[in-house]
Coordinates of C-alpha atoms in Angstrom, one line a residue:
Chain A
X237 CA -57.9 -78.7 254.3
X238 CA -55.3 -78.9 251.3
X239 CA -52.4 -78.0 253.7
X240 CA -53.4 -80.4 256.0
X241 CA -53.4 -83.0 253.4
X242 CA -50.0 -81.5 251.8
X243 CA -47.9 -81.6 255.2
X244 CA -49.2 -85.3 255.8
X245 CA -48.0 -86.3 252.8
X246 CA -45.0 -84.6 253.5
X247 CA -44.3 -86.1 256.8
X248 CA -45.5 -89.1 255.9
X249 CA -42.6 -89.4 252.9
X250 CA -40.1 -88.0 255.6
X251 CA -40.7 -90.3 258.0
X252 CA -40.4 -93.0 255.0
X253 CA -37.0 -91.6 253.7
X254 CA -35.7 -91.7 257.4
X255 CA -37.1 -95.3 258.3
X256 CA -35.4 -96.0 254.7
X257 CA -32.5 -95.1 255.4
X258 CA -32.1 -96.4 259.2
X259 CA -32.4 -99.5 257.4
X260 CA -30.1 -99.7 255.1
X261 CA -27.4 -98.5 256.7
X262 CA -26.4 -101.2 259.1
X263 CA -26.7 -103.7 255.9
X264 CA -23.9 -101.1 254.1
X265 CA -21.6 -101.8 257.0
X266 CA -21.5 -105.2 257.1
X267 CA -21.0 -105.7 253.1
X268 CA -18.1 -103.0 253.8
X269 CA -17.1 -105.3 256.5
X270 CA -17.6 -108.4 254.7
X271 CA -15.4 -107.8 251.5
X272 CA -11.8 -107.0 253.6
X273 CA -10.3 -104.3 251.3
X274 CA -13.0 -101.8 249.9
X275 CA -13.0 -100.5 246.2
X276 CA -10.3 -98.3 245.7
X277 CA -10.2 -95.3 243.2
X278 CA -8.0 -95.4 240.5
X279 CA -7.1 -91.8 238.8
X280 CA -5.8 -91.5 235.7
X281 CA -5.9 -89.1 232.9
X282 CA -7.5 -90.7 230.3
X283 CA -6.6 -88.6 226.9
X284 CA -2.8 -90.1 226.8
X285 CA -3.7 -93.3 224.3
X286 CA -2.6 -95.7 224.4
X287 CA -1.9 -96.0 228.0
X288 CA -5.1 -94.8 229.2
X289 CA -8.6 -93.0 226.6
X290 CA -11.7 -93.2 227.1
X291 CA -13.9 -94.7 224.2
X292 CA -17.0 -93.7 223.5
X293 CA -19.2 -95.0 225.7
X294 CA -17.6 -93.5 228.8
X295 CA -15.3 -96.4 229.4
X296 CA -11.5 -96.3 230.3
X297 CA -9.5 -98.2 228.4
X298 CA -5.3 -98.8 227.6
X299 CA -1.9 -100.2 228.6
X300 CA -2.2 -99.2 232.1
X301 CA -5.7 -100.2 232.8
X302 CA -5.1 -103.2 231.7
X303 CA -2.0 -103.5 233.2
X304 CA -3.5 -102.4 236.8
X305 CA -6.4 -104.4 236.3
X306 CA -4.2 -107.9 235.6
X307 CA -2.5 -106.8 239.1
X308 CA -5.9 -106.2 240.8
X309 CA -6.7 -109.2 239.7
X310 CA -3.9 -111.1 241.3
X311 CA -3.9 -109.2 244.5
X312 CA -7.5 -109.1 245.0
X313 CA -7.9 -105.4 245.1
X314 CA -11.5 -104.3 244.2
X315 CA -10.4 -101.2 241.8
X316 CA -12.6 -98.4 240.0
X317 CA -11.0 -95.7 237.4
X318 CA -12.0 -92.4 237.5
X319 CA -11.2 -90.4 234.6
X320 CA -8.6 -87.1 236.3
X321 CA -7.3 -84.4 234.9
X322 CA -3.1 -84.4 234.8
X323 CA -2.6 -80.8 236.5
X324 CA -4.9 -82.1 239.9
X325 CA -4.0 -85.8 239.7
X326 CA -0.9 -85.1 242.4
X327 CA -3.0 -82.9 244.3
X328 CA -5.9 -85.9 244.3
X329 CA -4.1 -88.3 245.6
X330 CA -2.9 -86.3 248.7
X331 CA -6.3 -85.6 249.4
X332 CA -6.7 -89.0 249.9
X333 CA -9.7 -88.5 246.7
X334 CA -7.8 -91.1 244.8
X335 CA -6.1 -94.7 246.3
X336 CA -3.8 -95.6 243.6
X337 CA -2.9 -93.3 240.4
X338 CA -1.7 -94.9 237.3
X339 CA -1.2 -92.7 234.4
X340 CA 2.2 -93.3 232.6
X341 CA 3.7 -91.6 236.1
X342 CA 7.6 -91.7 235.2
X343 CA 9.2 -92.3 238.8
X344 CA 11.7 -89.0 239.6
X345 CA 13.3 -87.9 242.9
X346 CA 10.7 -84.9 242.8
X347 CA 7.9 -87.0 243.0
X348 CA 8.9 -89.5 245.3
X349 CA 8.9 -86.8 248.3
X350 CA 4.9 -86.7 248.2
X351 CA 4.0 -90.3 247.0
X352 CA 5.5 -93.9 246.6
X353 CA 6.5 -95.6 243.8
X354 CA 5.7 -99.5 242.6
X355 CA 8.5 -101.3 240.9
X356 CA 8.5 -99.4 237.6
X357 CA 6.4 -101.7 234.8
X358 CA 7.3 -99.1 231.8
X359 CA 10.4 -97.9 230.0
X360 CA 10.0 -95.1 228.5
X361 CA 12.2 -92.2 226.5
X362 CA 10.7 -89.1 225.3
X363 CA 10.3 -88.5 221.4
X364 CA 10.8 -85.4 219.6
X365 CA 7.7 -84.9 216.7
X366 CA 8.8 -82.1 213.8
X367 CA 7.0 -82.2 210.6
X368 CA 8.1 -84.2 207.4
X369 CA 10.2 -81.2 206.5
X370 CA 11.7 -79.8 209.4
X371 CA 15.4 -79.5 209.7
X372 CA 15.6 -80.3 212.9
X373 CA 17.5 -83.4 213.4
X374 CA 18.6 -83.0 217.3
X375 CA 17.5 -81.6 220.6
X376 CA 20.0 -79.2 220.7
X377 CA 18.6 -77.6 217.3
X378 CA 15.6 -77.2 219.5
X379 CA 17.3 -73.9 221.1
X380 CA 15.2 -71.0 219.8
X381 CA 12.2 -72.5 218.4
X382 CA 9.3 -73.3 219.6
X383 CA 8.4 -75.9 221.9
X384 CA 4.8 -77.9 222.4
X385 CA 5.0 -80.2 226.0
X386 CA 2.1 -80.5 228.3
X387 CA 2.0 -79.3 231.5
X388 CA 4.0 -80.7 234.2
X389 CA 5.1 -83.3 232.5
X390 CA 8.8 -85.0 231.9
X391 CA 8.8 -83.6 228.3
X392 CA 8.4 -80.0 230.1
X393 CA 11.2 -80.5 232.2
X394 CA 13.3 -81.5 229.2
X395 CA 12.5 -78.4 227.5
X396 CA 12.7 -75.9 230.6
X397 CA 16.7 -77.5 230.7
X398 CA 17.0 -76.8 227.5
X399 CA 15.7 -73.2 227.6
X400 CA 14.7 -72.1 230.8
X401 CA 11.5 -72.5 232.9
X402 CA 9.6 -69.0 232.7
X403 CA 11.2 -69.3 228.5
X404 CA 8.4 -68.1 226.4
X405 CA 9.4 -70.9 223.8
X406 CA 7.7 -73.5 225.8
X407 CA 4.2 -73.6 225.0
X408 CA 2.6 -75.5 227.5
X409 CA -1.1 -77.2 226.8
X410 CA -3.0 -79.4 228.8
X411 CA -2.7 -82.1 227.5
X412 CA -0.2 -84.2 224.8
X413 CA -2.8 -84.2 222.3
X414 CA -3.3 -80.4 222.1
X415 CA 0.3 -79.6 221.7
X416 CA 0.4 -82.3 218.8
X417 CA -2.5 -80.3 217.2
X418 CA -0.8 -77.4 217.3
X419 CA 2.0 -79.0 215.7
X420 CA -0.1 -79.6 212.8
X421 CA -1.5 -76.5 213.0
X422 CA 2.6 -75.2 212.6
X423 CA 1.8 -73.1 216.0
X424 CA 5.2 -75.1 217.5
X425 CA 8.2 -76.6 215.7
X426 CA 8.3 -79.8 217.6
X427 CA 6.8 -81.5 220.6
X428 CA 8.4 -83.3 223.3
X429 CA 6.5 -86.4 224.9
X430 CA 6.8 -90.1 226.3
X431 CA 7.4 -92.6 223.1
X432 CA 4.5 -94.6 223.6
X433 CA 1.9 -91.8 222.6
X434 CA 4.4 -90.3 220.4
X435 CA 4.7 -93.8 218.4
X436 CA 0.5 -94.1 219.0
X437 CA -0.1 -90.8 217.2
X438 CA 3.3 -91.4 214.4
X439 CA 1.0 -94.9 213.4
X440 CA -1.8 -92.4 213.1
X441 CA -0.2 -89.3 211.0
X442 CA 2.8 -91.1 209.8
X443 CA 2.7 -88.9 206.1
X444 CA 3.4 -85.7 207.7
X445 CA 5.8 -86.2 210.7
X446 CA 9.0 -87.5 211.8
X447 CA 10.7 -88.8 215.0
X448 CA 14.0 -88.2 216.4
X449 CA 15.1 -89.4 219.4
X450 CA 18.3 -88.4 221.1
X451 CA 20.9 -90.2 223.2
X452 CA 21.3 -87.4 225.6
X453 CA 17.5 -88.1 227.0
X454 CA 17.5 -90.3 230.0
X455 CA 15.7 -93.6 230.3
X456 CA 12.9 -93.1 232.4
X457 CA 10.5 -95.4 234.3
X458 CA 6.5 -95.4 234.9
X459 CA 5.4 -96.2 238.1
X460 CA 2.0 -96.5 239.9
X461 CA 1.7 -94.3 242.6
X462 CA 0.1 -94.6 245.8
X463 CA -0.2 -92.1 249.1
X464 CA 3.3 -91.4 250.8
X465 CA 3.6 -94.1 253.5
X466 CA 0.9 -96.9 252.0
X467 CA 3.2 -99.5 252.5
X468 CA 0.8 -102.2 252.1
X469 CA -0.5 -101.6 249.4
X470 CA 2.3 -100.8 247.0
X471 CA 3.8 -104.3 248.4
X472 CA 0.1 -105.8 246.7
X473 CA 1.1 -103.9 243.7
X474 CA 4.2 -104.9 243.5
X475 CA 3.6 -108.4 244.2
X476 CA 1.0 -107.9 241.6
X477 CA 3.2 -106.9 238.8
X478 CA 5.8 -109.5 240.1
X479 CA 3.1 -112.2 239.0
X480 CA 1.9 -110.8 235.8
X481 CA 5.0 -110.5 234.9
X482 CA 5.7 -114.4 236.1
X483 CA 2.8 -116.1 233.6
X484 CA 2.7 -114.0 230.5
X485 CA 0.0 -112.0 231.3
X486 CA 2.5 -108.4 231.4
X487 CA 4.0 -109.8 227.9
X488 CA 0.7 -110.3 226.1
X489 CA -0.6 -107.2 227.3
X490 CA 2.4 -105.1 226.2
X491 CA 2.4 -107.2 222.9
X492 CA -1.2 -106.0 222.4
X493 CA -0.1 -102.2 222.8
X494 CA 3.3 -102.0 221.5
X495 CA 4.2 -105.1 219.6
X496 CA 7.1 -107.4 219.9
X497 CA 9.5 -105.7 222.3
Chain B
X220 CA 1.5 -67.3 259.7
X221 CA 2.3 -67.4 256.3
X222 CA 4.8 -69.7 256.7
X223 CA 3.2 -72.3 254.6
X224 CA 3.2 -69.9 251.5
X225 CA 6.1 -70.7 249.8
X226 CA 6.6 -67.1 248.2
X227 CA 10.1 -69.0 246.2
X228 CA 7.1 -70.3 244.0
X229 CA 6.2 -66.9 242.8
X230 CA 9.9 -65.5 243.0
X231 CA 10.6 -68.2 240.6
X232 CA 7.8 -67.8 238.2
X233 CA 7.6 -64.2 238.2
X234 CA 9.1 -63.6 234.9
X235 CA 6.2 -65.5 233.7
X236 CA 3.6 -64.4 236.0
X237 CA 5.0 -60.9 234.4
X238 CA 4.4 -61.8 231.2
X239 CA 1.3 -63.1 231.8
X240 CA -0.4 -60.4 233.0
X241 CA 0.8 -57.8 230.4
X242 CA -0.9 -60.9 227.8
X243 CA -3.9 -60.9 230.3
X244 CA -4.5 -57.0 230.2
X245 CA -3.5 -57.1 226.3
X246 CA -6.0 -59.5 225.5
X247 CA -8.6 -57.6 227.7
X248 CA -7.8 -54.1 225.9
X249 CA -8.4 -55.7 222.6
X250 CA -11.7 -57.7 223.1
X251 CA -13.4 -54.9 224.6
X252 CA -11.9 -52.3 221.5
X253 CA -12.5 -54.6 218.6
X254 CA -15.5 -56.2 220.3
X255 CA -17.2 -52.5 221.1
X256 CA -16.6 -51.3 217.1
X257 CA -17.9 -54.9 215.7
X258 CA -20.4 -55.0 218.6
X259 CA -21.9 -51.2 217.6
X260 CA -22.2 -52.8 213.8
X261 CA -23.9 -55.7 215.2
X262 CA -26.2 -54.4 217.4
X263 CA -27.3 -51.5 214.9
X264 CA -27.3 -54.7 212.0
X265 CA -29.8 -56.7 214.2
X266 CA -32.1 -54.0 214.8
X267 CA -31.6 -52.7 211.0
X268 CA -35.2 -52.4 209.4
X269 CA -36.7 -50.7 206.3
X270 CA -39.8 -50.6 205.9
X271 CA -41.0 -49.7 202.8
X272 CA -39.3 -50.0 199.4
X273 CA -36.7 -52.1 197.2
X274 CA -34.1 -52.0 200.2
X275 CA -36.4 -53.9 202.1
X276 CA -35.8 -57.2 201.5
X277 CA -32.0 -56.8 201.1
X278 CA -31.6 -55.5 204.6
X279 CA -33.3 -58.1 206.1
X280 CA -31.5 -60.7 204.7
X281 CA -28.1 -59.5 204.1
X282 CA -28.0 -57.8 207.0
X283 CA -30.5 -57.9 209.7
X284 CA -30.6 -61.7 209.6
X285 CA -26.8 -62.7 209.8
X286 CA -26.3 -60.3 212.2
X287 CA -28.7 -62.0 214.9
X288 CA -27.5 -65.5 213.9
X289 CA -24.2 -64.6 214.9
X290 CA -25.3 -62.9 217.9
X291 CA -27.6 -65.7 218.4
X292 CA -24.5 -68.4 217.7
X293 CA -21.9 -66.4 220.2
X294 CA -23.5 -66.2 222.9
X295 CA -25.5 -69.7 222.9
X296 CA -22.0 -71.6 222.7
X297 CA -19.3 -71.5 225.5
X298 CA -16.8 -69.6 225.3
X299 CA -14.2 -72.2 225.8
X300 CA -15.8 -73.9 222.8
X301 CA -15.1 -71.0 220.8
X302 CA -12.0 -70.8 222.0
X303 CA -10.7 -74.3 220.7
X304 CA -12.6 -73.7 217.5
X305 CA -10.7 -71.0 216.6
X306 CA -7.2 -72.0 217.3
X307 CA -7.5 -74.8 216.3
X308 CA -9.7 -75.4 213.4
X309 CA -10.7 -71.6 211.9
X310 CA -7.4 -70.2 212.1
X311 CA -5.2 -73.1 211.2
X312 CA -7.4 -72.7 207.9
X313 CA -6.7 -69.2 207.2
X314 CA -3.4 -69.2 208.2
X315 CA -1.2 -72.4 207.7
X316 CA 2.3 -72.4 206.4
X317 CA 1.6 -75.3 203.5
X318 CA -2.1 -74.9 202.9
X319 CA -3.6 -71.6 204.3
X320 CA -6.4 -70.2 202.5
X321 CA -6.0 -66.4 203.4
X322 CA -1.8 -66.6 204.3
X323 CA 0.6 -69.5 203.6
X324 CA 4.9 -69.6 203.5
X325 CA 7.1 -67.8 205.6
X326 CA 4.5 -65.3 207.0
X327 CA 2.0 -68.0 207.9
X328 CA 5.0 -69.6 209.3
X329 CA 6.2 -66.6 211.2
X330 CA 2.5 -65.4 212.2
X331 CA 1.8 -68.9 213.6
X332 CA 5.2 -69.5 215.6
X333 CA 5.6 -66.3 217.1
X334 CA 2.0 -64.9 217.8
X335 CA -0.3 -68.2 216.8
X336 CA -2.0 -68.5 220.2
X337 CA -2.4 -64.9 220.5
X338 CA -4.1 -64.0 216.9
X339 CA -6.2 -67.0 218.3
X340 CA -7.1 -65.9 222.1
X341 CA -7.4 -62.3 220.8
X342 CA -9.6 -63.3 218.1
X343 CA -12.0 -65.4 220.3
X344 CA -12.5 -62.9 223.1
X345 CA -13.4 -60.0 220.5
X346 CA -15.8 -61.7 218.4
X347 CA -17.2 -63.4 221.8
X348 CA -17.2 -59.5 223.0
X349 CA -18.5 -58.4 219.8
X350 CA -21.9 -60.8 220.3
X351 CA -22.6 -59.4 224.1
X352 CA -21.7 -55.4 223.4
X353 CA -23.7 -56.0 220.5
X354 CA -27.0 -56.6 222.9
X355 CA -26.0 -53.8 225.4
X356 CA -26.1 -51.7 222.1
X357 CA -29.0 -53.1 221.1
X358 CA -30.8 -52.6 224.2
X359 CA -29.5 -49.2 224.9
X360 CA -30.9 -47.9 221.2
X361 CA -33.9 -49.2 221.8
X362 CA -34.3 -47.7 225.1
X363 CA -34.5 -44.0 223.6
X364 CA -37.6 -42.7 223.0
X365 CA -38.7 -44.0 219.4
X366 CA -40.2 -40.2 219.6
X367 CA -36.8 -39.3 219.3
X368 CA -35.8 -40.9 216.1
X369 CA -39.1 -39.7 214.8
X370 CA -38.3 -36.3 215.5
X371 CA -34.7 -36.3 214.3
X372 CA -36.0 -37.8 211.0
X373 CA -39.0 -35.6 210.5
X374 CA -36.1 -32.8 210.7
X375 CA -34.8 -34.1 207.8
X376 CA -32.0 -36.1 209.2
X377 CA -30.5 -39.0 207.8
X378 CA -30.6 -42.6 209.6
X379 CA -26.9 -42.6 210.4
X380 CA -27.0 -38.7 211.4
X381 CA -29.6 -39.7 213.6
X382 CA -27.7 -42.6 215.3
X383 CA -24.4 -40.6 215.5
X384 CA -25.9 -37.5 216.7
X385 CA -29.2 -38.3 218.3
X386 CA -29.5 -41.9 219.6
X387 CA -26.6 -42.8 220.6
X388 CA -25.3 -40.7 222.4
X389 CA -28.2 -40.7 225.1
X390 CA -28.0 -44.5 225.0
X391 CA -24.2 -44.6 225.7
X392 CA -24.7 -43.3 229.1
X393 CA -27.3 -45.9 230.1
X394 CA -24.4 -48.8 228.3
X395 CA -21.5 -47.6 230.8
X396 CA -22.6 -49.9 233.3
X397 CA -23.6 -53.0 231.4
X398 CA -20.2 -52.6 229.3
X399 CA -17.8 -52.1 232.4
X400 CA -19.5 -55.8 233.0
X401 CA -18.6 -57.1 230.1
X402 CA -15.0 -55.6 230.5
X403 CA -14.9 -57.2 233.6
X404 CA -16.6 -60.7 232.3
X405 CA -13.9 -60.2 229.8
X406 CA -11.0 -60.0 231.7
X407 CA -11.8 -63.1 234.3
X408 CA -12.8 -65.1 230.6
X409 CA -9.3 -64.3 229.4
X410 CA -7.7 -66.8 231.5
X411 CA -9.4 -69.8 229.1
X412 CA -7.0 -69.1 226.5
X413 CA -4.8 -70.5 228.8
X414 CA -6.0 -73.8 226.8
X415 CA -4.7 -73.0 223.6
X416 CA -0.8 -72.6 225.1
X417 CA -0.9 -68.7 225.5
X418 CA 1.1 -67.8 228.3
X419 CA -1.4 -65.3 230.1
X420 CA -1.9 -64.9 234.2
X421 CA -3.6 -68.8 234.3
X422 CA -1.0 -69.9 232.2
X423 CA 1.7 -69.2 234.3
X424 CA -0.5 -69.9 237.0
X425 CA -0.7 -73.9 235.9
X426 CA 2.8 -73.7 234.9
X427 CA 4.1 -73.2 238.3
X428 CA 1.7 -75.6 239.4
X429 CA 2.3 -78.6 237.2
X430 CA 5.8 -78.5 238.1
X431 CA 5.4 -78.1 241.8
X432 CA 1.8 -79.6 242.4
X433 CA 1.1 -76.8 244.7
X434 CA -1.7 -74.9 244.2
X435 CA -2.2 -72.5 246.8
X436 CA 0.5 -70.3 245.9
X437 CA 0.0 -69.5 242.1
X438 CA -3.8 -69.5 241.9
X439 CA -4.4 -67.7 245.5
X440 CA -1.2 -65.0 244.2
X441 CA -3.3 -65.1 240.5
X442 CA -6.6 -64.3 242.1
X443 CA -5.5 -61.5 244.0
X444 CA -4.1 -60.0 240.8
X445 CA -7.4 -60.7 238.7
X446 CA -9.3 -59.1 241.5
X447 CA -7.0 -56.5 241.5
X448 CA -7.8 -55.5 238.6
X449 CA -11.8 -55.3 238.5
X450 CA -11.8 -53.5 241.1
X451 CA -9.7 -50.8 239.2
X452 CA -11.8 -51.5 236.4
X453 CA -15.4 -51.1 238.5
X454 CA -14.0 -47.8 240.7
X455 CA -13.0 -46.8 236.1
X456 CA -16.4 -47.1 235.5
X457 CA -17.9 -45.9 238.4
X458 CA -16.2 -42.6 237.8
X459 CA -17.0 -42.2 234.5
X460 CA -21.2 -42.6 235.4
X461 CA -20.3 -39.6 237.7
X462 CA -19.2 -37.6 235.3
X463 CA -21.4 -38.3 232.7
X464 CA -24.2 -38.1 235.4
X465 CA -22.8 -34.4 236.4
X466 CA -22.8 -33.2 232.8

């Protein structure tokens, strides 16, 4: 008698989940249909303040989001940020996982084989971090000490010209933050990384480091990246950017990061 | 069929894929040596009793009881955890170039440079080792007969003679499998000090990686040599059960 009553139940609930669902999936399709450009996903790596962080209560904040989001806003693209790691975000994007990446991307000749650029909407150098009392007053002084970058990134590449890719100098970390903490912690004798969170972490620890920068380091560019051959939507983006840039809203954003240019 | 295995990857990287597994089998070698010595103390610590007289008291609190916090501690916290704790809050303590508490100056500075991360990883995995061996010791005393204590104290033995001679050696043959797991847990965990910057096998692994964004090649070529490996490692220990079965 109790497994009778336990299997009705049970096909009872079934046949309601099914029923449920036969319903509501016409009504999905049409809202999809309805709104002409579905929510794309934005990745970034959100521990690279103060482009893109993530505060405490799980949202994503920064230059770039807000940057993105201004651009969204004048292209009508429905966006969403997902917090990514760096070392997949590439790989992500290929997968067709993520629509758009914006994570203080520079824009290099390597990258551009597997994804397209927007018009760049940062300059950016990289900054060298020694302690107050380092010696160390170029890049070339850099040959034979010890080097903090994270992974894959342009301040990587700058070192591995300087002293080889496979050099066991270069101690790579996962992210920028780590190889600053290990600078602290003396593990490294400098760190190499984009000036914006270089200059982000100097307001933060300014009594006990220093920045050079060096003439021989090439300007770069950020860019927002999208899937190789998504020619529609980097022309959104770029017309996006193009009008930001038109009212004021780029300026007061960039003012509210980085101060008066 | 291969064709889309772009072996130039590993050519490239092979210095560091090199170096990284010499690191890799390093770091292995000394967790499960330091972890097996400070693992024997901690096991025998946690299990450490008197029952009667002044001692009694003592040993349970100086000795008995830290012993199972750490144990306790260890292995309720991830290793990863433990990993970025050390490197970068417990050692940058001890050992820091302007404020050390245990070595400052040109040593700190030296020690910190040139082996930093590795002090670090090699610290973490031992006294992560330490906490598990000490269980498999633990369990293995306790699975001699208590008849046999007994007996080898009734003869007049002391409590360490009686461990050294008696005890453990019948329970090290029942901890050869359950600590060739642990070698092998240990090896595989290894590659999470990759977080703290120290070039071992998932180091160079990510290195090639982040500069090529393709991830077949070094984690599929890192894999093979990981698995490599324990299955040296299980065919080491499965011999030594033989013999020690056979004797």
């Amino acid at each position: 008698m109790m497994r009778l009553i336990l299997i009705s139940i049970l096909s009872i609930s079934l046949f309601a989940s099914c029923t449920k669902r036969t319903e509501e999936e016409p009504s999905k399709a049409t809202e999809a249909q309805k709104s002409q450009n579905a929510e794309l996903v934005v990745g970034t790596d959100a521990a690279y303040a103060p482009f893109e962080s993530e505060t405490s209560d799980k949202s994503i904040v920064g230059f770039d989001i807000e940057i993105l989001k201004a651009i969204g806003e004048k292209s009508g693209l429905k966006l969403r940020f997902v917090n990514t790691p760096w070392e997949g975000l590439f790989n992500q994007l290929e997968s067709g996982d993520r629509d758009i990446l914006i994570s203080a991307i520079t824009i290099n000749d390597e990258r551009k084989k597997v994804m397209d650029f927007s018009e760049p909407y940062f300059e950016a150098v990289q900054l060298i971090v020694v302690p107050l009392s380092s010696k160390i007053s170029k890049f070339s002084e850099l040959k034979g000490k010890k080097i903090g970058v994270q992974t894959g990134t342009t301040g990587d590449e700058v070192a591995s010209g300087l002293l080889g890719k496979t050099s066991d100098d270069i101690k790579r970390f996962e992210g920028t933050p780590l190889a600053l903490q290990e600078l602290s912690a003396r593990g490294v004798d400098a760190v190499i990384a984009d000036n914006g969170v270089i200059n982000n972490f100097m307001a933060n620890n300014k009594s006990d480091f220093k920045t050079i920068s060096d003439p021989t380091f090439k300007k770069e560019f950020y860019g927002i990246a999208v899937k190789k051959g998504n020619t529609e939507l980097i022309k959104k983006i770029n017309e996006g950017l193009a009008a930001i840039k038109a009212d004021g809203t780029y300026d007061s954003i960039f003012k509210k990061y980085f101060g008066d240019k | 069929m291969f064709a889309w295995f772009r072996t130039d990857i590993i050519v490239e990287y092979w210095p560091l894929f090199l170096q990284g597994l010499q690191t890799t089998v390093l770091l292995t070698l000394i967790g499960v040596c330091v972890g097996t010595v400070l693992g024997l103390l901690l096991g025998l610590g946690k299990i450490a009793q008197v029952e009667h007289g002044p001692w009694r008291w003592p040993v349970t609190l100086l000795i008995r009881l830290p012993s199972q916090i750490y144990i306790t501690f260890v292995r309720g916290t991830p290793l990863f955890v433990q990993i970025l704790l050390i490197h970068f809050a417990v050692v940058p303590l001890l050992i820091h170039p302007e404020n050390g508490l245990l070595i400052s100056g040109e040593t700190a500075q030296y020690l910190k440079r040139e082996h930093g991360a590795f002090i670090s990883g090699a610290l973490a995995l031992s006294l992560n080792a330490a906490a598990y061996i000490a269980e498999i010791f633990r369990a293995g005393i306790q699975s001699v007969d208590r008849g046999q204590f007994e007996a080898a104290r009734s003869l007049g033995l002391s409590y360490f003679h009686t461990m050294k001679s008696v005890i453990i050696p019948q329970a090290s043959r029942r901890m050869l499998p359950p600590l060739g797991n642990e070698a092998i847990t240990l090896l595989k965990d290894s590659s999470l000090v990759s977080a703290i910057g120290l070039a071992e096998l998932a180091y160079a692994a990510r290195t090639a990686a982040g500069t090529y964004a393709r991830y077949w090649e070094p984690y599929l070529f890192i894999s093979f040599i990981y698995l490599l490996i324990t299955l040296a490692m299980s065919y080491g220990v499965h011999r030594l059960e033989r013999k020690y079965q056979n004797t």
